[in-house]
């Protein structure tokens, strides 16, 4: 009996760190219009989606160690969450990333030194403002809520949003697929309006933030 009890205790002690380090994300729609919230990770590949009317929220739990995480708002969707004007993933319960343009809250949990890495990205363009803030852990939040759609350069304009230049032009200068690349006039347009957000794929130095593993977060969609 003693051996059995010890084994059970060891089993629960083994599980305890995973429970502590799991992250809770509260997703809030502060826009004056309905959005179809979505999230997805690549490690492991999973995700989901939910319709959020103005003022509604949705709480999700993301497993410790998840990587390639994204949370975004889809806009202009049909009632079943498909055929969205921005951020469309082809279904209500997303199992992969959405299509540009969409503002992204990105994260990877419990990585180097047990830190969470998180950011806001305009690398896939912009559709709604985002506030991405820790609710525990004592670290700072970030925000991107400029009038990017209203001021979008003519070449990047898209229904409901502002495209990224890689989607529009598809060249190495903007996509950074084959080696190092630097800022462009288009990336500076985004960076000037949202200094804390990624403006092009290799904009790491001023755009990646960390919190201790096990931190919980809020992601708020909002207009100006």
C-alpha positions as a Python dict, from the first residue, in 0.01 Angstrom:
ca = {
    (1, 'X'): (0, 0, 0),
    (2, 'X'): (282, 238, 87),
    (3, 'X'): (446, 173, -248),
    (4, 'X'): (119, 237, -431),
    (5, 'X'): (56, 562, -240),
    (6, 'X'): (409, 683, -315),
    (7, 'X'): (362, 612, -684),
    (8, 'X'): (36, 808, -692),
    (9, 'X'): (197, 1106, -516),
    (10, 'X'): (490, 1102, -755),
    (11, 'X'): (250, 1093, -1049),
    (12, 'X'): (64, 1404, -929),
    (13, 'X'): (389, 1585, -848),
    (14, 'X'): (502, 1514, -1202),
    (15, 'X'): (181, 1669, -1338),
    (16, 'X'): (188, 1972, -1110),
    (17, 'X'): (435, 2191, -1306),
    (18, 'X'): (229, 2148, -1623),
    (19, 'X'): (-83, 2262, -1438),
    (20, 'X'): (94, 2563, -1291),
    (21, 'X'): (248, 2666, -1621),
    (22, 'X'): (-65, 2642, -1837),
    (23, 'X'): (-182, 2987, -1954),
    (24, 'X'): (-532, 3133, -1949),
    (25, 'X'): (-620, 3391, -2217),
    (26, 'X'): (-928, 3608, -2182),
    (27, 'X'): (-1029, 3739, -2526),
    (28, 'X'): (-1251, 4048, -2516),
    (29, 'X'): (-1437, 4225, -2797),
    (30, 'X'): (-1440, 4598, -2717),
    (31, 'X'): (-1527, 4688, -3077),
    (32, 'X'): (-1869, 4831, -3162),
    (33, 'X'): (-1921, 4544, -3409),
    (34, 'X'): (-1918, 4164, -3400),
    (35, 'X'): (-1590, 3982, -3451),
    (36, 'X'): (-1520, 3612, -3486),
    (37, 'X'): (-1226, 3550, -3253),
    (38, 'X'): (-980, 3277, -3344),
    (39, 'X'): (-667, 3114, -3209),
    (40, 'X'): (-423, 2856, -3339),
    (41, 'X'): (-87, 2705, -3250),
    (42, 'X'): (157, 2506, -3463),
    (43, 'X'): (321, 2313, -3179),
    (44, 'X'): (92, 2123, -3144),
    (45, 'X'): (-133, 2214, -3437),
    (46, 'X'): (-465, 2305, -3282),
    (47, 'X'): (-704, 2596, -3248),
    (48, 'X'): (-1062, 2712, -3224),
    (49, 'X'): (-1294, 3007, -3286),
    (50, 'X'): (-1593, 3186, -3143),
    (51, 'X'): (-1834, 3465, -3236),
    (52, 'X'): (-1805, 3764, -3001),
    (53, 'X'): (-2065, 4038, -3009),
    (54, 'X'): (-1968, 4381, -2873),
    (55, 'X'): (-1873, 4354, -2506),
    (56, 'X'): (-1854, 3974, -2502),
    (57, 'X'): (-1550, 3776, -2387),
    (58, 'X'): (-1417, 3423, -2432),
    (59, 'X'): (-1171, 3243, -2204),
    (60, 'X'): (-934, 2978, -2344),
    (61, 'X'): (-660, 2768, -2184),
    (62, 'X'): (-338, 2702, -2376),
    (63, 'X'): (-112, 2414, -2277),
    (64, 'X'): (234, 2478, -2140),
    (65, 'X'): (503, 2456, -2408),
    (66, 'X'): (273, 2556, -2695),
    (67, 'X'): (452, 2736, -2978),
    (68, 'X'): (356, 2937, -3285),
    (69, 'X'): (47, 3070, -3109),
    (70, 'X'): (-175, 3334, -3267),
    (71, 'X'): (-495, 3505, -3156),
    (72, 'X'): (-677, 3729, -3403),
    (73, 'X'): (-1013, 3882, -3492),
    (74, 'X'): (-1200, 3787, -3807),
    (75, 'X'): (-1432, 4055, -3942),
    (76, 'X'): (-1713, 4068, -4196),
    (77, 'X'): (-1795, 3697, -4159),
    (78, 'X'): (-2112, 3515, -4252),
    (79, 'X'): (-2325, 3393, -3960),
    (80, 'X'): (-2143, 3057, -3952),
    (81, 'X'): (-1799, 3222, -3922),
    (82, 'X'): (-1692, 3143, -4279),
    (83, 'X'): (-1606, 3362, -4575),
    (84, 'X'): (-1473, 3641, -4356),
    (85, 'X'): (-1358, 3970, -4507),
    (86, 'X'): (-1039, 3965, -4293),
    (87, 'X'): (-861, 3686, -4107),
    (88, 'X'): (-1061, 3405, -4267),
    (89, 'X'): (-953, 3047, -4187),
    (90, 'X'): (-1233, 2872, -4378),
    (91, 'X'): (-1430, 2750, -4076),
    (92, 'X'): (-1569, 2871, -3744),
    (93, 'X'): (-1337, 2651, -3535),
    (94, 'X'): (-1000, 2747, -3684),
    (95, 'X'): (-735, 2474, -3696),
    (96, 'X'): (-477, 2690, -3874),
    (97, 'X'): (-386, 3052, -3931),
    (98, 'X'): (-613, 3310, -4092),
    (99, 'X'): (-556, 3502, -4414),
    (100, 'X'): (-419, 3856, -4429),
    (101, 'X'): (-498, 4124, -4344),
    (102, 'X'): (-523, 4055, -3972),
    (103, 'X'): (-358, 4203, -3663),
    (104, 'X'): (-198, 3923, -3461),
    (105, 'X'): (-135, 3858, -3093),
    (106, 'X'): (145, 3599, -3105),
    (107, 'X'): (295, 3382, -2830),
    (108, 'X'): (511, 3083, -2745),
    (109, 'X'): (483, 2952, -2389),
    (110, 'X'): (745, 2816, -2148),
    (111, 'X'): (1040, 2847, -2380),
    (112, 'X'): (1405, 2949, -2309),
    (113, 'X'): (1459, 2994, -1931),
    (114, 'X'): (1089, 2903, -1884),
    (115, 'X'): (983, 3237, -2032),
    (116, 'X'): (676, 3315, -2240),
    (117, 'X'): (755, 3515, -2554),
    (118, 'X'): (475, 3735, -2687),
    (119, 'X'): (420, 4013, -2940),
    (120, 'X'): (172, 4199, -3157),
    (121, 'X'): (239, 4167, -3528),
    (122, 'X'): (145, 4368, -3836),
    (123, 'X'): (349, 4134, -4057),
    (124, 'X'): (16, 4000, -4189),
    (125, 'X'): (-132, 4349, -4206),
    (126, 'X'): (-396, 4507, -3981),
    (127, 'X'): (-771, 4481, -3935),
    (128, 'X'): (-854, 4577, -3572),
    (129, 'X'): (-661, 4720, -3280),
    (130, 'X'): (-522, 4484, -3016),
    (131, 'X'): (-422, 4524, -2654),
    (132, 'X'): (-216, 4222, -2536),
    (133, 'X'): (-157, 4243, -2161),
    (134, 'X'): (-42, 4005, -1888),
    (135, 'X'): (-296, 3974, -1606),
    (136, 'X'): (-45, 3803, -1375),
    (137, 'X'): (335, 3791, -1361),
    (138, 'X'): (404, 4163, -1314),
    (139, 'X'): (529, 4233, -1670),
    (140, 'X'): (419, 4502, -1914),
    (141, 'X'): (151, 4483, -2180),
    (142, 'X'): (161, 4606, -2539),
    (143, 'X'): (-91, 4771, -2769),
    (144, 'X'): (-147, 4855, -3135),
    (145, 'X'): (-460, 5061, -3200),
    (146, 'X'): (-370, 5328, -3454),
    (147, 'X'): (-582, 5442, -3748),
    (148, 'X'): (-394, 5210, -3982),
    (149, 'X'): (-699, 5115, -4191),
    (150, 'X'): (-797, 5478, -4246),
    (151, 'X'): (-442, 5589, -4331),
    (152, 'X'): (-339, 5276, -4524),
    (153, 'X'): (-121, 5341, -4833),
    (154, 'X'): (-319, 5300, -5155),
    (155, 'X'): (-113, 4995, -5264),
    (156, 'X'): (-197, 4806, -4942),
    (157, 'X'): (-567, 4884, -4908),
    (158, 'X'): (-799, 4585, -4873),
    (159, 'X'): (-1168, 4550, -4783),
    (160, 'X'): (-1190, 4581, -4406),
    (161, 'X'): (-817, 4617, -4346),
    (162, 'X'): (-467, 4716, -4455),
    (163, 'X'): (-255, 4446, -4620),
    (164, 'X'): (110, 4378, -4552),
    (165, 'X'): (347, 4440, -4847),
    (166, 'X'): (455, 4075, -4870),
    (167, 'X'): (97, 3970, -4945),
    (168, 'X'): (67, 4241, -5210),
    (169, 'X'): (408, 4225, -5381),
    (170, 'X'): (553, 3885, -5280),
    (171, 'X'): (917, 3994, -5314),
    (172, 'X'): (1220, 3919, -5096),
    (173, 'X'): (1243, 4285, -4998),
    (174, 'X'): (912, 4256, -4814),
    (175, 'X'): (882, 3882, -4738),
    (176, 'X'): (1237, 3815, -4605),
    (177, 'X'): (1225, 3451, -4719),
    (178, 'X'): (1587, 3411, -4834),
    (179, 'X'): (1817, 3577, -4583),
    (180, 'X'): (1836, 3901, -4390),
    (181, 'X'): (1628, 4203, -4476),
    (182, 'X'): (1563, 4545, -4331),
    (183, 'X'): (1281, 4794, -4288),
    (184, 'X'): (1108, 4952, -4588),
    (185, 'X'): (887, 5254, -4633),
    (186, 'X'): (584, 5028, -4592),
    (187, 'X'): (712, 4868, -4271),
    (188, 'X'): (793, 5214, -4135),
    (189, 'X'): (430, 5311, -4197),
    (190, 'X'): (324, 5038, -3952),
    (191, 'X'): (612, 5093, -3707),
    (192, 'X'): (551, 5466, -3673),
    (193, 'X'): (190, 5401, -3573),
    (194, 'X'): (254, 5094, -3354),
    (195, 'X'): (610, 5112, -3215),
    (196, 'X'): (575, 4796, -3001),
    (197, 'X'): (447, 4578, -3288),
    (198, 'X'): (632, 4375, -3550),
    (199, 'X'): (640, 4572, -3874),
    (200, 'X'): (837, 4326, -4094),
    (201, 'X'): (947, 3963, -4042),
    (202, 'X'): (1290, 4036, -3888),
    (203, 'X'): (1180, 4325, -3665),
    (204, 'X'): (1272, 4131, -3348),
    (205, 'X'): (1477, 4375, -3145),
    (206, 'X'): (1198, 4615, -3046),
    (207, 'X'): (900, 4384, -3088),
    (208, 'X'): (941, 4071, -2871),
    (209, 'X'): (844, 4074, -2503),
    (210, 'X'): (870, 3817, -2223),
    (211, 'X'): (688, 3712, -1909),
    (212, 'X'): (751, 3425, -1666),
    (213, 'X'): (607, 3091, -1771),
    (214, 'X'): (264, 3041, -1618),
    (215, 'X'): (154, 3402, -1675),
    (216, 'X'): (-209, 3462, -1777),
    (217, 'X'): (-309, 3717, -2042),
    (218, 'X'): (-589, 3927, -2183),
    (219, 'X'): (-627, 4002, -2554),
    (220, 'X'): (-868, 4287, -2627),
    (221, 'X'): (-992, 4375, -2975),
    (222, 'X'): (-1073, 4742, -3006),
    (223, 'X'): (-1119, 5026, -3253),
    (224, 'X'): (-926, 5354, -3223),
}
